[in-house]
Amino acid sequence: MKNSILTWIILLLNLGMYLYMMYALGLEFGEDPTPEDLIQVGGVTSDTPLYTWFTSMFLHSSVNHLALNMLSLTAMSSMVIYVYGRLSYLIGYFVSGIGASFAVANFTTYTVVVGASGAICGLFGMLVIGLLFRNKRERIDMSFVGINIILLSIITFAFSNVSVESHVGGFITGIIVGAIFSIISSIFSYSSEGERLE
């Protein structure tokens, strides 16, 4: 499955924000910002303004951080679009990112949190719900999904520099969003079948 133009736009936004952050902070390419730097450019903490719930999902603390998140996004975004459609994918991405930031702002133990991983975890949550309750598994590599969920769980809980709150908050938000979209889809599907029967 090919990646949607929406995914490429998200990738470019993340790359653009990383380059802007490096320029705004006067950092050389490959030089990592400090926690204070990240707060300055829009990272989320327990007491930053609400707009950081949005801006933080486009910021990354290093080139490796950015690359890993963007690889994860490109690896599974097409599956989410296949199950839900482009608009639901886009809504799910941003709502999950905000849900991850909400979890960080209210439950975090970190100085500052940045990155797209909360939104990406939300897409995984949507995908899990979609595979459980929607009849669209024939083009989905289930082993790929399972392996990635295992890897995501290991990364979330095994590394001290990873925000558990962001990942779990995004994943739970994605499950909720996926359930809502699945219920709406089933209602419309049921209504359409009823109209055909009549």
PDB file of C-alpha atoms in Angstrom:
ATOM      1  CA  MET A   1       0.000   0.000   0.000  1.00  0.00           C
ATOM      2  CA  LYS A   2       1.311   3.420  -0.986  1.00  0.00           C
ATOM      3  CA  ASN A   3       1.594   6.280   1.476  1.00  0.00           C
ATOM      4  CA  SER A   4      -0.952   9.062   1.131  1.00  0.00           C
ATOM      5  CA  ILE A   5      -0.050  12.647   0.299  1.00  0.00           C
ATOM      6  CA  LEU A   6      -1.294  13.446   3.818  1.00  0.00           C
ATOM      7  CA  THR A   7       1.505  11.372   5.305  1.00  0.00           C
ATOM      8  CA  TRP A   8       4.088  13.165   3.172  1.00  0.00           C
ATOM      9  CA  ILE A   9       2.675  16.507   4.325  1.00  0.00           C
ATOM     10  CA  ILE A  10       2.987  15.411   7.971  1.00  0.00           C
ATOM     11  CA  LEU A  11       6.544  14.261   7.300  1.00  0.00           C
ATOM     12  CA  LEU A  12       7.456  17.596   5.739  1.00  0.00           C
ATOM     13  CA  LEU A  13       5.840  19.512   8.618  1.00  0.00           C
ATOM     14  CA  ASN A  14       7.905  17.553  11.131  1.00  0.00           C
ATOM     15  CA  LEU A  15      11.100  18.027   9.143  1.00  0.00           C
ATOM     16  CA  GLY A  16      10.343  21.712   8.653  1.00  0.00           C
ATOM     17  CA  MET A  17       9.711  22.217  12.374  1.00  0.00           C
ATOM     18  CA  TYR A  18      12.969  20.458  13.215  1.00  0.00           C
ATOM     19  CA  LEU A  19      14.923  22.710  10.864  1.00  0.00           C
ATOM     20  CA  TYR A  20      13.102  25.785  12.195  1.00  0.00           C
ATOM     21  CA  MET A  21      13.910  24.737  15.766  1.00  0.00           C
ATOM     22  CA  MET A  22      17.599  24.346  14.922  1.00  0.00           C
ATOM     23  CA  TYR A  23      17.618  27.771  13.263  1.00  0.00           C
ATOM     24  CA  ALA A  24      15.640  29.525  16.008  1.00  0.00           C
ATOM     25  CA  LEU A  25      17.883  28.110  18.735  1.00  0.00           C
ATOM     26  CA  GLY A  26      21.089  28.746  16.796  1.00  0.00           C
ATOM     27  CA  LEU A  27      22.072  25.072  16.872  1.00  0.00           C
ATOM     28  CA  GLU A  28      24.259  23.302  14.348  1.00  0.00           C
ATOM     29  CA  PHE A  29      22.850  20.307  12.486  1.00  0.00           C
ATOM     30  CA  GLY A  30      23.067  17.272  14.744  1.00  0.00           C
ATOM     31  CA  GLU A  31      23.438  19.331  17.908  1.00  0.00           C
ATOM     32  CA  ASP A  32      20.710  18.377  20.383  1.00  0.00           C
ATOM     33  CA  PRO A  33      18.616  21.044  22.145  1.00  0.00           C
ATOM     34  CA  THR A  34      18.444  21.202  25.938  1.00  0.00           C
ATOM     35  CA  PRO A  35      15.138  20.730  27.831  1.00  0.00           C
ATOM     36  CA  GLU A  36      15.040  24.518  28.286  1.00  0.00           C
ATOM     37  CA  ASP A  37      15.439  24.943  24.513  1.00  0.00           C
ATOM     38  CA  LEU A  38      12.541  22.566  23.866  1.00  0.00           C
ATOM     39  CA  ILE A  39      10.279  24.442  26.268  1.00  0.00           C
ATOM     40  CA  GLN A  40      11.209  27.692  24.520  1.00  0.00           C
ATOM     41  CA  VAL A  41      10.138  26.438  21.078  1.00  0.00           C
ATOM     42  CA  GLY A  42       6.890  24.746  22.149  1.00  0.00           C
ATOM     43  CA  GLY A  43       7.539  21.514  24.052  1.00  0.00           C
ATOM     44  CA  VAL A  44       4.824  20.398  26.467  1.00  0.00           C
ATOM     45  CA  THR A  45       5.182  20.226  30.262  1.00  0.00           C
ATOM     46  CA  SER A  46       2.762  20.208  33.171  1.00  0.00           C
ATOM     47  CA  ASP A  47       2.529  24.014  33.115  1.00  0.00           C
ATOM     48  CA  THR A  48       3.070  25.156  29.507  1.00  0.00           C
ATOM     49  CA  PRO A  49       0.270  26.936  27.562  1.00  0.00           C
ATOM     50  CA  LEU A  50      -2.403  24.878  25.810  1.00  0.00           C
ATOM     51  CA  TYR A  51      -0.980  25.593  22.344  1.00  0.00           C
ATOM     52  CA  THR A  52       2.036  23.423  23.248  1.00  0.00           C
ATOM     53  CA  TRP A  53      -0.311  20.425  23.271  1.00  0.00           C
ATOM     54  CA  PHE A  54      -0.298  20.900  19.487  1.00  0.00           C
ATOM     55  CA  THR A  55       3.171  22.277  18.762  1.00  0.00           C
ATOM     56  CA  SER A  56       4.968  19.584  20.768  1.00  0.00           C
ATOM     57  CA  MET A  57       3.878  16.836  18.376  1.00  0.00           C
ATOM     58  CA  PHE A  58       5.922  18.456  15.587  1.00  0.00           C
ATOM     59  CA  LEU A  59       9.107  18.946  17.610  1.00  0.00           C
ATOM     60  CA  HIS A  60      11.891  16.399  18.096  1.00  0.00           C
ATOM     61  CA  SER A  61      14.880  16.295  20.399  1.00  0.00           C
ATOM     62  CA  SER A  62      17.363  14.835  17.894  1.00  0.00           C
ATOM     63  CA  VAL A  63      17.806  13.667  14.308  1.00  0.00           C
ATOM     64  CA  ASN A  64      17.478  10.056  15.463  1.00  0.00           C
ATOM     65  CA  HIS A  65      14.261  10.868  17.328  1.00  0.00           C
ATOM     66  CA  LEU A  66      12.803  12.479  14.214  1.00  0.00           C
ATOM     67  CA  ALA A  67      13.926   9.675  11.890  1.00  0.00           C
ATOM     68  CA  LEU A  68      12.549   6.889  14.107  1.00  0.00           C
ATOM     69  CA  ASN A  69       9.151   8.548  14.422  1.00  0.00           C
ATOM     70  CA  MET A  70       8.878   9.300  10.717  1.00  0.00           C
ATOM     71  CA  LEU A  71       9.853   5.746   9.795  1.00  0.00           C
ATOM     72  CA  SER A  72       7.190   4.446  12.176  1.00  0.00           C
ATOM     73  CA  LEU A  73       4.611   6.764  10.642  1.00  0.00           C
ATOM     74  CA  THR A  74       5.363   5.759   7.049  1.00  0.00           C
ATOM     75  CA  ALA A  75       5.377   2.066   8.002  1.00  0.00           C
ATOM     76  CA  MET A  76       1.801   1.971   9.223  1.00  0.00           C
ATOM     77  CA  SER A  77      -0.077   5.067   8.037  1.00  0.00           C
ATOM     78  CA  SER A  78      -1.245   3.419   4.808  1.00  0.00           C
ATOM     79  CA  MET A  79      -2.879   0.605   6.811  1.00  0.00           C
ATOM     80  CA  VAL A  80      -4.817   3.086   8.935  1.00  0.00           C
ATOM     81  CA  ILE A  81      -5.957   4.919   5.794  1.00  0.00           C
ATOM     82  CA  TYR A  82      -7.029   1.600   4.236  1.00  0.00           C
ATOM     83  CA  VAL A  83      -9.156   0.740   7.287  1.00  0.00           C
ATOM     84  CA  TYR A  84     -10.600   4.192   8.051  1.00  0.00           C
ATOM     85  CA  GLY A  85     -10.024   6.528   5.110  1.00  0.00           C
ATOM     86  CA  ARG A  86      -7.904   9.667   4.752  1.00  0.00           C
ATOM     87  CA  LEU A  87     -10.044  12.100   6.762  1.00  0.00           C
ATOM     88  CA  SER A  88     -10.400   9.752   9.737  1.00  0.00           C
ATOM     89  CA  TYR A  89      -6.651   9.073   9.609  1.00  0.00           C
ATOM     90  CA  LEU A  90      -5.883  12.793   9.715  1.00  0.00           C
ATOM     91  CA  ILE A  91      -8.364  13.458  12.522  1.00  0.00           C
ATOM     92  CA  GLY A  92      -7.075  10.450  14.462  1.00  0.00           C
ATOM     93  CA  TYR A  93      -3.471  11.581  14.137  1.00  0.00           C
ATOM     94  CA  PHE A  94      -4.057  15.071  15.512  1.00  0.00           C
ATOM     95  CA  VAL A  95      -6.585  14.081  18.185  1.00  0.00           C
ATOM     96  CA  SER A  96      -4.241  11.331  19.400  1.00  0.00           C
ATOM     97  CA  GLY A  97      -1.345  13.777  19.495  1.00  0.00           C
ATOM     98  CA  ILE A  98      -3.396  16.160  21.622  1.00  0.00           C
ATOM     99  CA  GLY A  99      -4.516  13.259  23.822  1.00  0.00           C
ATOM    100  CA  ALA A 100      -0.872  12.335  24.354  1.00  0.00           C
ATOM    101  CA  SER A 101      -0.074  15.926  25.304  1.00  0.00           C
ATOM    102  CA  PHE A 102      -3.011  15.963  27.731  1.00  0.00           C
ATOM    103  CA  ALA A 103      -1.562  12.897  29.446  1.00  0.00           C
ATOM    104  CA  VAL A 104       1.861  14.525  29.600  1.00  0.00           C
ATOM    105  CA  ALA A 105       0.495  17.802  30.974  1.00  0.00           C
ATOM    106  CA  ASN A 106      -1.436  16.048  33.718  1.00  0.00           C
ATOM    107  CA  PHE A 107       0.600  12.965  34.624  1.00  0.00           C
ATOM    108  CA  THR A 108       4.169  13.414  33.407  1.00  0.00           C
ATOM    109  CA  THR A 109       7.319  13.059  35.456  1.00  0.00           C
ATOM    110  CA  TYR A 110       9.509  14.536  32.696  1.00  0.00           C
ATOM    111  CA  THR A 111      10.869  18.071  32.378  1.00  0.00           C
ATOM    112  CA  VAL A 112       9.535  18.456  28.833  1.00  0.00           C
ATOM    113  CA  VAL A 113       8.130  16.111  26.195  1.00  0.00           C
ATOM    114  CA  VAL A 114       8.258  16.492  22.405  1.00  0.00           C
ATOM    115  CA  GLY A 115       7.719  14.235  19.424  1.00  0.00           C
ATOM    116  CA  ALA A 116       5.152  12.662  17.113  1.00  0.00           C
ATOM    117  CA  SER A 117       5.209   9.304  18.886  1.00  0.00           C
ATOM    118  CA  GLY A 118       2.061  10.019  20.917  1.00  0.00           C
ATOM    119  CA  ALA A 119       0.115  10.652  17.698  1.00  0.00           C
ATOM    120  CA  ILE A 120       1.675   7.570  16.095  1.00  0.00           C
ATOM    121  CA  CYS A 121       0.734   5.434  19.106  1.00  0.00           C
ATOM    122  CA  GLY A 122      -2.795   6.734  18.612  1.00  0.00           C
ATOM    123  CA  LEU A 123      -2.769   5.457  15.038  1.00  0.00           C
ATOM    124  CA  PHE A 124      -1.727   2.053  16.356  1.00  0.00           C
ATOM    125  CA  GLY A 125      -4.666   2.188  18.765  1.00  0.00           C
ATOM    126  CA  MET A 126      -6.997   3.002  15.878  1.00  0.00           C
ATOM    127  CA  LEU A 127      -5.537   0.163  13.830  1.00  0.00           C
ATOM    128  CA  VAL A 128      -6.069  -2.363  16.635  1.00  0.00           C
ATOM    129  CA  ILE A 129      -9.735  -1.363  16.978  1.00  0.00           C
ATOM    130  CA  GLY A 130     -10.191  -1.335  13.222  1.00  0.00           C
ATOM    131  CA  LEU A 131      -8.778  -4.839  12.841  1.00  0.00           C
ATOM    132  CA  LEU A 132     -10.931  -6.156  15.681  1.00  0.00           C
ATOM    133  CA  PHE A 133     -14.241  -4.644  14.620  1.00  0.00           C
ATOM    134  CA  ARG A 134     -14.058  -3.818  10.920  1.00  0.00           C
ATOM    135  CA  ASN A 135     -13.987  -6.342   8.100  1.00  0.00           C
ATOM    136  CA  LYS A 136     -10.824  -5.108   6.379  1.00  0.00           C
ATOM    137  CA  ARG A 137      -8.076  -7.555   7.259  1.00  0.00           C
ATOM    138  CA  GLU A 138      -7.371  -9.106   3.867  1.00  0.00           C
ATOM    139  CA  ARG A 139      -4.730  -6.533   2.895  1.00  0.00           C
ATOM    140  CA  ILE A 140      -3.220  -6.118   6.373  1.00  0.00           C
ATOM    141  CA  ASP A 141      -0.078  -7.982   7.422  1.00  0.00           C
ATOM    142  CA  MET A 142      -1.165  -9.090  10.892  1.00  0.00           C
ATOM    143  CA  SER A 143       2.326 -10.286  11.837  1.00  0.00           C
ATOM    144  CA  PHE A 144       3.674  -6.818  11.008  1.00  0.00           C
ATOM    145  CA  VAL A 145       1.062  -5.207  13.259  1.00  0.00           C
ATOM    146  CA  GLY A 146       1.767  -7.640  16.096  1.00  0.00           C
ATOM    147  CA  ILE A 147       5.543  -7.207  15.907  1.00  0.00           C
ATOM    148  CA  ASN A 148       5.221  -3.423  15.882  1.00  0.00           C
ATOM    149  CA  ILE A 149       2.916  -3.399  18.893  1.00  0.00           C
ATOM    150  CA  ILE A 150       5.439  -5.554  20.782  1.00  0.00           C
ATOM    151  CA  LEU A 151       8.308  -3.258  19.755  1.00  0.00           C
ATOM    152  CA  LEU A 152       6.279  -0.206  20.711  1.00  0.00           C
ATOM    153  CA  SER A 153       5.574  -1.686  24.142  1.00  0.00           C
ATOM    154  CA  ILE A 154       9.263  -2.440  24.692  1.00  0.00           C
ATOM    155  CA  ILE A 155      10.310   1.068  23.633  1.00  0.00           C
ATOM    156  CA  THR A 156       7.633   2.645  25.817  1.00  0.00           C
ATOM    157  CA  PHE A 157       8.475   0.832  29.046  1.00  0.00           C
ATOM    158  CA  ALA A 158      12.134  -0.167  28.703  1.00  0.00           C
ATOM    159  CA  PHE A 159      13.807   3.173  27.967  1.00  0.00           C
ATOM    160  CA  SER A 160      14.024   5.859  30.628  1.00  0.00           C
ATOM    161  CA  ASN A 161      14.046   8.749  28.152  1.00  0.00           C
ATOM    162  CA  VAL A 162      10.712   7.744  26.596  1.00  0.00           C
ATOM    163  CA  SER A 163       7.515   9.326  27.927  1.00  0.00           C
ATOM    164  CA  VAL A 164       5.218   6.507  29.017  1.00  0.00           C
ATOM    165  CA  GLU A 165       2.444   9.048  29.553  1.00  0.00           C
ATOM    166  CA  SER A 166       2.663  10.296  25.974  1.00  0.00           C
ATOM    167  CA  HIS A 167       2.664   6.838  24.410  1.00  0.00           C
ATOM    168  CA  VAL A 168      -0.103   5.429  26.599  1.00  0.00           C
ATOM    169  CA  GLY A 169      -2.171   8.618  26.369  1.00  0.00           C
ATOM    170  CA  GLY A 170      -1.909   8.608  22.577  1.00  0.00           C
ATOM    171  CA  PHE A 171      -2.700   4.896  22.322  1.00  0.00           C
ATOM    172  CA  ILE A 172      -5.798   5.167  24.542  1.00  0.00           C
ATOM    173  CA  THR A 173      -6.983   8.222  22.610  1.00  0.00           C
ATOM    174  CA  GLY A 174      -6.519   6.307  19.355  1.00  0.00           C
ATOM    175  CA  ILE A 175      -8.582   3.410  20.690  1.00  0.00           C
ATOM    176  CA  ILE A 176     -11.386   5.816  21.613  1.00  0.00           C
ATOM    177  CA  VAL A 177     -11.242   7.597  18.238  1.00  0.00           C
ATOM    178  CA  GLY A 178     -11.125   4.279  16.385  1.00  0.00           C
ATOM    179  CA  ALA A 179     -14.123   2.988  18.335  1.00  0.00           C
ATOM    180  CA  ILE A 180     -16.124   6.143  17.568  1.00  0.00           C
ATOM    181  CA  PHE A 181     -15.341   5.956  13.852  1.00  0.00           C
ATOM    182  CA  SER A 182     -16.125   2.227  13.785  1.00  0.00           C
ATOM    183  CA  ILE A 183     -19.486   2.744  15.507  1.00  0.00           C
ATOM    184  CA  ILE A 184     -20.396   5.572  13.124  1.00  0.00           C
ATOM    185  CA  SER A 185     -19.383   3.437  10.143  1.00  0.00           C
ATOM    186  CA  SER A 186     -21.446   0.461  11.350  1.00  0.00           C
ATOM    187  CA  ILE A 187     -24.508   2.677  11.928  1.00  0.00           C
ATOM    188  CA  PHE A 188     -24.323   4.095   8.400  1.00  0.00           C
ATOM    189  CA  SER A 189     -23.686   0.617   6.989  1.00  0.00           C
ATOM    190  CA  TYR A 190     -26.698  -0.770   8.822  1.00  0.00           C
ATOM    191  CA  SER A 191     -28.873   2.141   7.623  1.00  0.00           C
ATOM    192  CA  SER A 192     -27.784   1.610   4.017  1.00  0.00           C
ATOM    193  CA  GLU A 193     -28.590  -2.097   4.175  1.00  0.00           C
ATOM    194  CA  GLY A 194     -32.007  -1.307   5.639  1.00  0.00           C
ATOM    195  CA  GLU A 195     -32.772   1.099   2.814  1.00  0.00           C
ATOM    196  CA  ARG A 196     -31.766  -1.500   0.222  1.00  0.00           C
ATOM    197  CA  LEU A 197     -33.973  -4.133   1.870  1.00  0.00           C
ATOM    198  CA  GLU A 198     -36.962  -1.794   1.808  1.00  0.00           C
TER     199      GLU A 198
END
